Structure formats: structure tokens, C-alpha cells
PDB file of C-alpha atoms in Angstrom:
ATOM      1  CA  LYS A 151     131.256  72.492  97.992  1.00  0.00           C
ATOM      2  CA  ASP A 152     131.586  75.914  96.444  1.00  0.00           C
ATOM      3  CA  LEU A 153     128.015  77.131  96.725  1.00  0.00           C
ATOM      4  CA  SER A 154     128.565  79.884  94.146  1.00  0.00           C
ATOM      5  CA  ILE A 155     128.800  77.190  91.440  1.00  0.00           C
ATOM      6  CA  GLN A 156     125.261  76.132  92.259  1.00  0.00           C
ATOM      7  CA  VAL A 157     123.699  79.581  91.974  1.00  0.00           C
ATOM      8  CA  LYS A 158     125.941  81.353  89.471  1.00  0.00           C
ATOM      9  CA  GLY A 159     123.950  82.343  86.407  1.00  0.00           C
ATOM     10  CA  LYS A 160     120.745  80.913  87.885  1.00  0.00           C
ATOM     11  CA  SER A 161     117.306  82.416  88.276  1.00  0.00           C
ATOM     12  CA  PHE A 162     116.337  82.429  91.943  1.00  0.00           C
ATOM     13  CA  LEU A 163     113.197  82.998  94.016  1.00  0.00           C
ATOM     14  CA  ASP A 164     113.089  83.521  97.777  1.00  0.00           C
ATOM     15  CA  LEU A 165     109.462  82.792  98.592  1.00  0.00           C
ATOM     16  CA  GLY A 166     108.753  84.671 101.795  1.00  0.00           C
ATOM     17  CA  CYS A 167     111.885  86.785 101.496  1.00  0.00           C
ATOM     18  CA  GLY A 168     111.512  88.670 104.775  1.00  0.00           C
ATOM     19  CA  LEU A 169     113.929  91.615 104.780  1.00  0.00           C
ATOM     20  CA  GLY A 170     115.630  90.616 101.531  1.00  0.00           C
ATOM     21  CA  GLY A 171     118.967  89.445 102.943  1.00  0.00           C
ATOM     22  CA  LEU A 172     119.063  86.135 101.080  1.00  0.00           C
ATOM     23  CA  CYS A 173     118.342  87.855  97.760  1.00  0.00           C
ATOM     24  CA  ARG A 174     121.271  90.189  98.369  1.00  0.00           C
ATOM     25  CA  GLN A 175     123.551  87.282  99.176  1.00  0.00           C
ATOM     26  CA  VAL A 176     122.760  85.095  96.141  1.00  0.00           C
ATOM     27  CA  GLN A 177     123.345  88.122  93.908  1.00  0.00           C
ATOM     28  CA  LYS A 178     126.854  88.375  95.350  1.00  0.00           C
ATOM     29  CA  MET A 179     127.248  84.660  94.633  1.00  0.00           C
ATOM     30  CA  GLY A 180     126.448  85.098  90.942  1.00  0.00           C
ATOM     31  CA  ALA A 181     122.714  84.517  90.533  1.00  0.00           C
ATOM     32  CA  THR A 182     121.280  86.643  87.739  1.00  0.00           C
ATOM     33  CA  ASN A 183     117.490  86.975  87.794  1.00  0.00           C
ATOM     34  CA  ILE A 184     116.590  87.162  91.480  1.00  0.00           C
ATOM     35  CA  TYR A 185     113.108  87.519  92.887  1.00  0.00           C
ATOM     36  CA  GLY A 186     111.957  87.970  96.457  1.00  0.00           C
ATOM     37  CA  VAL A 187     108.271  87.872  97.337  1.00  0.00           C
ATOM     38  CA  GLU A 188     106.647  88.720 100.633  1.00  0.00           C
ATOM     39  CA  ILE A 189     103.110  89.373 101.882  1.00  0.00           C
ATOM     40  CA  GLU A 190     103.795  91.116 105.218  1.00  0.00           C
ATOM     41  CA  PRO A 191     103.669  94.870 104.479  1.00  0.00           C
ATOM     42  CA  PHE A 192     106.528  95.971 106.768  1.00  0.00           C
ATOM     43  CA  LYS A 193     108.875  93.227 105.559  1.00  0.00           C
ATOM     44  CA  LEU A 194     107.925  93.866 101.932  1.00  0.00           C
ATOM     45  CA  ASP A 195     108.637  97.583 102.217  1.00  0.00           C
ATOM     46  CA  PHE A 196     111.897  96.950 104.063  1.00  0.00           C
ATOM     47  CA  ALA A 197     113.081  94.341 101.525  1.00  0.00           C
ATOM     48  CA  LYS A 198     112.417  96.749  98.665  1.00  0.00           C
ATOM     49  CA  LYS A 199     114.565  99.395 100.349  1.00  0.00           C
ATOM     50  CA  ASN A 200     117.192  96.807 101.262  1.00  0.00           C
ATOM     51  CA  CYS A 201     117.587  95.741  97.612  1.00  0.00           C
ATOM     52  CA  MET A 202     116.712  98.956  95.801  1.00  0.00           C
ATOM     53  CA  ASN A 203     120.220  99.527  94.425  1.00  0.00           C
ATOM     54  CA  ILE A 204     120.680  95.972  93.121  1.00  0.00           C
ATOM     55  CA  PRO A 205     119.276  95.781  89.572  1.00  0.00           C
ATOM     56  CA  GLN A 206     119.331  91.968  89.480  1.00  0.00           C
ATOM     57  CA  VAL A 207     116.904  91.773  92.431  1.00  0.00           C
ATOM     58  CA  ASN A 208     113.164  92.309  92.127  1.00  0.00           C
ATOM     59  CA  ILE A 209     111.101  92.438  95.333  1.00  0.00           C
ATOM     60  CA  SER A 210     107.314  92.297  95.150  1.00  0.00           C
ATOM     61  CA  TYR A 211     104.085  91.171  96.768  1.00  0.00           C
ATOM     62  CA  LEU A 212     102.858  87.756  95.711  1.00  0.00           C
ATOM     63  CA  ASP A 213      99.903  85.593  96.662  1.00  0.00           C
ATOM     64  CA  VAL A 214     100.882  82.087  95.569  1.00  0.00           C
ATOM     65  CA  ASP A 215      97.252  80.985  95.305  1.00  0.00           C
ATOM     66  CA  TYR A 216      96.518  83.217  92.323  1.00  0.00           C
ATOM     67  CA  THR A 217      99.505  83.519  90.038  1.00  0.00           C
ATOM     68  CA  ASP A 218     101.476  81.796  87.311  1.00  0.00           C
ATOM     69  CA  ARG A 219     103.915  84.695  87.083  1.00  0.00           C
ATOM     70  CA  PHE A 220     107.062  82.520  87.083  1.00  0.00           C
ATOM     71  CA  PHE A 221     105.672  79.716  84.949  1.00  0.00           C
ATOM     72  CA  ASN A 222     108.465  77.280  83.980  1.00  0.00           C
ATOM     73  CA  THR A 223     111.237  79.880  84.412  1.00  0.00           C
ATOM     74  CA  LEU A 224     113.030  79.380  87.744  1.00  0.00           C
ATOM     75  CA  ASP A 225     116.187  77.381  88.438  1.00  0.00           C
ATOM     76  CA  LEU A 226     116.059  77.621  92.223  1.00  0.00           C
ATOM     77  CA  ILE A 227     113.367  78.307  94.816  1.00  0.00           C
ATOM     78  CA  VAL A 228     113.845  78.656  98.568  1.00  0.00           C
ATOM     79  CA  ALA A 229     110.783  78.762 100.822  1.00  0.00           C
ATOM     80  CA  ASP A 230     111.914  78.705 104.438  1.00  0.00           C
ATOM     81  CA  GLN A 231     109.282  78.646 107.203  1.00  0.00           C
ATOM     82  CA  VAL A 232     106.497  79.420 104.726  1.00  0.00           C
ATOM     83  CA  MET A 233     104.536  76.262 103.983  1.00  0.00           C
ATOM     84  CA  GLU A 234     103.136  75.912 107.510  1.00  0.00           C
ATOM     85  CA  HIS A 235     101.449  79.316 107.086  1.00  0.00           C
ATOM     86  CA  VAL A 236      99.645  78.788 103.775  1.00  0.00           C
ATOM     87  CA  LYS A 237      95.931  78.014 103.804  1.00  0.00           C
ATOM     88  CA  ASN A 238      96.086  75.587 100.873  1.00  0.00           C
ATOM     89  CA  PRO A 239      99.265  73.463 100.827  1.00  0.00           C
ATOM     90  CA  ASN A 240      98.248  71.858  97.516  1.00  0.00           C
ATOM     91  CA  ASN A 241      98.096  75.255  95.806  1.00  0.00           C
ATOM     92  CA  PHE A 242     101.471  76.080  97.325  1.00  0.00           C
ATOM     93  CA  ALA A 243     103.003  72.904  95.889  1.00  0.00           C
ATOM     94  CA  SER A 244     101.401  73.586  92.495  1.00  0.00           C
ATOM     95  CA  PHE A 245     102.923  77.052  92.480  1.00  0.00           C
ATOM     96  CA  ILE A 246     106.360  75.590  93.192  1.00  0.00           C
ATOM     97  CA  SER A 247     105.966  72.963  90.476  1.00  0.00           C
ATOM     98  CA  ASN A 248     104.643  75.402  87.863  1.00  0.00           C
ATOM     99  CA  SER A 249     107.367  77.954  88.588  1.00  0.00           C
ATOM    100  CA  LEU A 250     110.358  75.631  88.250  1.00  0.00           C
ATOM    101  CA  ASN A 251     111.903  74.884  84.891  1.00  0.00           C
ATOM    102  CA  HIS A 252     112.603  71.304  83.805  1.00  0.00           C
ATOM    103  CA  ASN A 253     115.820  71.010  85.845  1.00  0.00           C
ATOM    104  CA  GLY A 254     114.785  73.311  88.685  1.00  0.00           C
ATOM    105  CA  LEU A 255     115.283  72.661  92.392  1.00  0.00           C
ATOM    106  CA  ALA A 256     113.249  73.815  95.388  1.00  0.00           C
ATOM    107  CA  PHE A 257     114.371  73.810  99.015  1.00  0.00           C
ATOM    108  CA  ILE A 258     111.452  73.891 101.455  1.00  0.00           C
ATOM    109  CA  GLY A 259     112.235  74.467 105.126  1.00  0.00           C
ATOM    110  CA  LEU A 260     109.524  73.962 107.719  1.00  0.00           C
ATOM    111  CA  PRO A 261     109.324  73.067 111.397  1.00  0.00           C
ATOM    112  CA  ASN A 262     108.433  69.553 112.493  1.00  0.00           C
ATOM    113  CA  GLY A 263     105.299  70.157 114.522  1.00  0.00           C
ATOM    114  CA  PHE A 264     105.467  66.639 115.942  1.00  0.00           C
ATOM    115  CA  SER A 265     108.966  66.771 117.421  1.00  0.00           C
ATOM    116  CA  ILE A 266     109.155  66.721 121.201  1.00  0.00           C
ATOM    117  CA  GLU A 267     110.695  70.183 121.245  1.00  0.00           C
ATOM    118  CA  ASN A 268     107.931  71.728 119.138  1.00  0.00           C
ATOM    119  CA  VAL A 269     105.133  69.860 120.898  1.00  0.00           C
ATOM    120  CA  LEU A 270     106.351  71.280 124.205  1.00  0.00           C
ATOM    121  CA  SER A 271     106.823  74.749 122.701  1.00  0.00           C
ATOM    122  CA  GLU A 272     105.195  75.489 119.330  1.00  0.00           C
ATOM    123  CA  PRO A 273     107.755  77.325 117.136  1.00  0.00           C
ATOM    124  CA  HIS A 274     105.744  80.510 116.607  1.00  0.00           C
ATOM    125  CA  LEU A 275     104.009  81.112 119.957  1.00  0.00           C
ATOM    126  CA  ALA A 276     105.974  78.848 122.334  1.00  0.00           C
ATOM    127  CA  ILE A 277     102.700  77.363 123.617  1.00  0.00           C
ATOM    128  CA  PRO A 278     102.662  73.622 124.425  1.00  0.00           C
ATOM    129  CA  LEU A 279     100.557  71.076 122.508  1.00  0.00           C
ATOM    130  CA  ILE A 280      99.017  73.355 119.871  1.00  0.00           C
ATOM    131  CA  SER A 281     101.206  71.958 117.086  1.00  0.00           C
ATOM    132  CA  LEU A 282      99.221  68.710 117.459  1.00  0.00           C
ATOM    133  CA  MET A 283      95.867  70.440 116.957  1.00  0.00           C
ATOM    134  CA  PRO A 284      93.973  71.644 113.890  1.00  0.00           C
ATOM    135  CA  SER A 285      94.464  75.377 113.476  1.00  0.00           C
ATOM    136  CA  LYS A 286      90.966  76.342 114.664  1.00  0.00           C
ATOM    137  CA  SER A 287      91.285  74.299 117.863  1.00  0.00           C
ATOM    138  CA  ALA A 288      94.817  75.578 118.387  1.00  0.00           C
ATOM    139  CA  ALA A 289      93.570  79.153 118.006  1.00  0.00           C
ATOM    140  CA  ILE A 290      91.011  78.677 120.768  1.00  0.00           C
ATOM    141  CA  PHE A 291      93.621  77.085 123.007  1.00  0.00           C
ATOM    142  CA  ALA A 292      96.162  79.826 122.251  1.00  0.00           C
ATOM    143  CA  GLU A 293      93.660  82.561 123.097  1.00  0.00           C
ATOM    144  CA  LYS A 294      92.616  80.963 126.375  1.00  0.00           C
ATOM    145  CA  ILE A 295      96.152  80.096 127.503  1.00  0.00           C
ATOM    146  CA  ALA A 296      98.151  83.058 126.177  1.00  0.00           C
ATOM    147  CA  GLY A 297      95.598  85.625 125.036  1.00  0.00           C
ATOM    148  CA  HIS A 298      96.797  85.294 121.425  1.00  0.00           C
ATOM    149  CA  LYS A 299      93.873  85.986 119.084  1.00  0.00           C
ATOM    150  CA  HIS A 300      95.381  85.566 115.628  1.00  0.00           C
ATOM    151  CA  TYR A 301      96.830  82.049 115.482  1.00  0.00           C
ATOM    152  CA  ALA A 302      94.287  80.764 112.948  1.00  0.00           C
ATOM    153  CA  GLU A 303      95.012  83.737 110.688  1.00  0.00           C
ATOM    154  CA  MET A 304      98.776  83.270 110.725  1.00  0.00           C
ATOM    155  CA  MET A 305      98.843  79.490 110.294  1.00  0.00           C
ATOM    156  CA  GLY A 306      97.664  76.906 107.780  1.00  0.00           C
ATOM    157  CA  PRO A 307      94.978  74.321 108.616  1.00  0.00           C
ATOM    158  CA  ARG A 308      97.386  72.201 110.720  1.00  0.00           C
ATOM    159  CA  TYR A 309     100.953  70.926 110.845  1.00  0.00           C
ATOM    160  CA  LEU A 310     101.486  68.261 108.204  1.00  0.00           C
ATOM    161  CA  LYS A 311     103.207  64.926 108.716  1.00  0.00           C
ATOM    162  CA  HIS A 312     106.274  64.016 106.673  1.00  0.00           C
ATOM    163  CA  THR A 313     104.417  61.563 104.459  1.00  0.00           C
ATOM    164  CA  GLU A 314     101.670  64.110 103.785  1.00  0.00           C
ATOM    165  CA  ILE A 315     104.203  66.722 102.698  1.00  0.00           C
ATOM    166  CA  LEU A 316     105.957  64.298 100.372  1.00  0.00           C
ATOM    167  CA  ASN A 317     102.656  63.199  98.848  1.00  0.00           C
ATOM    168  CA  ILE A 318     101.549  66.796  98.261  1.00  0.00           C
ATOM    169  CA  PHE A 319     104.684  67.602  96.245  1.00  0.00           C
ATOM    170  CA  ARG A 320     104.681  64.283  94.425  1.00  0.00           C
ATOM    171  CA  SER A 321     101.056  64.816  93.428  1.00  0.00           C
ATOM    172  CA  VAL A 322     102.092  67.860  91.348  1.00  0.00           C
ATOM    173  CA  GLY A 323     104.841  65.993  89.526  1.00  0.00           C
ATOM    174  CA  LEU A 324     107.870  66.803  91.675  1.00  0.00           C
ATOM    175  CA  GLU A 325     110.445  64.362  92.974  1.00  0.00           C
ATOM    176  CA  ALA A 326     110.389  64.974  96.702  1.00  0.00           C
ATOM    177  CA  SER A 327     112.545  63.740  99.562  1.00  0.00           C
ATOM    178  CA  PHE A 328     113.394  64.769 103.118  1.00  0.00           C
ATOM    179  CA  CYS A 329     116.850  65.718 104.316  1.00  0.00           C
ATOM    180  CA  SER A 330     117.643  66.530 107.913  1.00  0.00           C
ATOM    181  CA  SER A 331     120.412  68.771 106.625  1.00  0.00           C
ATOM    182  CA  ILE A 332     121.044  70.137 103.137  1.00  0.00           C
ATOM    183  CA  PRO A 333     124.531  71.671 102.897  1.00  0.00           C
ATOM    184  CA  SER A 334     123.587  74.272 100.315  1.00  0.00           C
ATOM    185  CA  VAL A 335     120.610  75.509 102.351  1.00  0.00           C
ATOM    186  CA  GLU A 336     122.659  75.533 105.548  1.00  0.00           C
ATOM    187  CA  GLU A 337     125.314  77.586 103.837  1.00  0.00           C
ATOM    188  CA  LEU A 338     122.692  79.953 102.464  1.00  0.00           C
ATOM    189  CA  HIS A 339     121.338  80.542 105.941  1.00  0.00           C
ATOM    190  CA  LYS A 340     124.794  81.074 107.387  1.00  0.00           C
ATOM    191  CA  LYS A 341     125.296  83.697 104.707  1.00  0.00           C
ATOM    192  CA  ARG A 342     121.895  85.234 105.442  1.00  0.00           C
ATOM    193  CA  ASP A 343     122.647  85.372 109.173  1.00  0.00           C
ATOM    194  CA  SER A 344     125.707  87.471 108.384  1.00  0.00           C
ATOM    195  CA  PHE A 345     123.368  90.181 107.130  1.00  0.00           C
ATOM    196  CA  ILE A 346     121.863  90.805 110.565  1.00  0.00           C
ATOM    197  CA  SER A 347     124.292  93.608 111.396  1.00  0.00           C
ATOM    198  CA  GLU A 348     124.048  95.066 107.891  1.00  0.00           C
ATOM    199  CA  ILE A 349     120.249  95.021 107.971  1.00  0.00           C
ATOM    200  CA  GLY A 350     120.379  96.584 111.426  1.00  0.00           C
ATOM    201  CA  LEU A 351     122.429  99.467 110.061  1.00  0.00           C
ATOM    202  CA  ILE A 352     120.042  99.901 107.138  1.00  0.00           C
ATOM    203  CA  LYS A 353     117.044  99.838 109.460  1.00  0.00           C
ATOM    204  CA  LYS A 354     118.634 102.431 111.729  1.00  0.00           C
ATOM    205  CA  SER A 355     119.403 104.635 108.755  1.00  0.00           C
ATOM    206  CA  LEU A 356     115.851 104.359 107.435  1.00  0.00           C
ATOM    207  CA  LEU A 357     114.361 105.081 110.830  1.00  0.00           C
ATOM    208  CA  GLU A 358     116.578 108.116 111.283  1.00  0.00           C
ATOM    209  CA  SER A 359     115.534 109.400 107.854  1.00  0.00           C
ATOM    210  CA  ASN A 360     111.857 108.576 108.572  1.00  0.00           C
ATOM    211  CA  ASP A 361     111.715 106.916 105.158  1.00  0.00           C
ATOM    212  CA  PHE A 362     109.108 104.220 105.818  1.00  0.00           C
ATOM    213  CA  ASP A 363     106.084 106.200 104.584  1.00  0.00           C
TER     214      ASP A 363
END
């Protein structure tokens, strides 16, 4: 498929936009009103600089628990590797539902904490078994095994099972289904990966100019 047909003229939100690469790419593909939101200060500041000369892109801080900023306005939402970090998954799903317009689509990417690979090496800390534990227990285990003291702060209450995730989104009025591979999302990430070298050049330039203050 020609992915540009799917995003051209659309309003788009990258929820947890990182360094802003995906926002830059969908603008090149024809999206019009583009929003990237991030809560990590370094990433937020970097994304703003990365997209500062693109008028269609707006980068900002956003706490999804306390806003209806995008109420019923968005055509597309991508939230990749975000849901497992939120403290209240139901509020997260409500934010997604409230932000989408009547025909809107959301693509939610998250690790399967119950796969053999992730049980043997949790995706964020590479520590075995903690993906099976509630966050508080996992935090204790992570500190004792690896000296990591902030697991509970960076993660949600626990990894959710597939049926739980589906039920959370369905409870807020969304049609929800799982796909092991979604071509449009895969293509988006291939495009985003191509920005690694470009972002590296931008980062080097910013560091050389000492422009992070």
C-alpha cells in the first residue's frame, strides 16, 4: 500500500514522540495537523528543536491523565511502547477514545510481557522474570538483582494480558483487535528508523552549539 494515502490530510498524534522523528516523517507524507507529546524532559526539548522549523508539527508536554485537549479531533494516533508505562491504563484508553474523531484509528504498540523472550529478559531492564510480577514486587527484585532503584516509577502496575488490554479499550467504546503485524505501523517505523542518522547530526550540531539550556 501507499502509506501516504492513509496519512495525507490527516490530523496525527504521536503519543510518546521521543525525539520527534515520526512527526517529521508523517509531515513529509502529507499529514496536516501533527502533534507530538512527550513527558521526558530531554526528549521533549530535543523533539522541539528537531521539529522547530516545521509549522505543521506541534511538540508539547502532555499528561494523559488530566487533559481533553484533543477531544474528538484526531484522525490517527500512534502510541508505541507507552501503555506499559502508564499508571492508569483505563485513563490512557479513555484519552485515546476521547481524542479520536468518529472515524479515527489508533495504533498501540507494546511488548508482550508473557512471551518467552521477555520473561527471560524484560524489555526495559533485561532482567529475567520481572515481567511476570506486579510492578512493586518487580521493583524490589530489580533492585536486589541489578541495583536498579526506579523500576516502579518507570512502569505501570504490571504487564497486562491480551484479553485485559482488549477489554480496557472496548470498555471506552473502541473497537479493538490484536495484530501481530500491521503494515502501516511497520512502514512508519521503517521510516522513523531512517531518521537515526539525521537525528544524530542534529544532536551533534546542538551539542556543539551548546543549545540545550
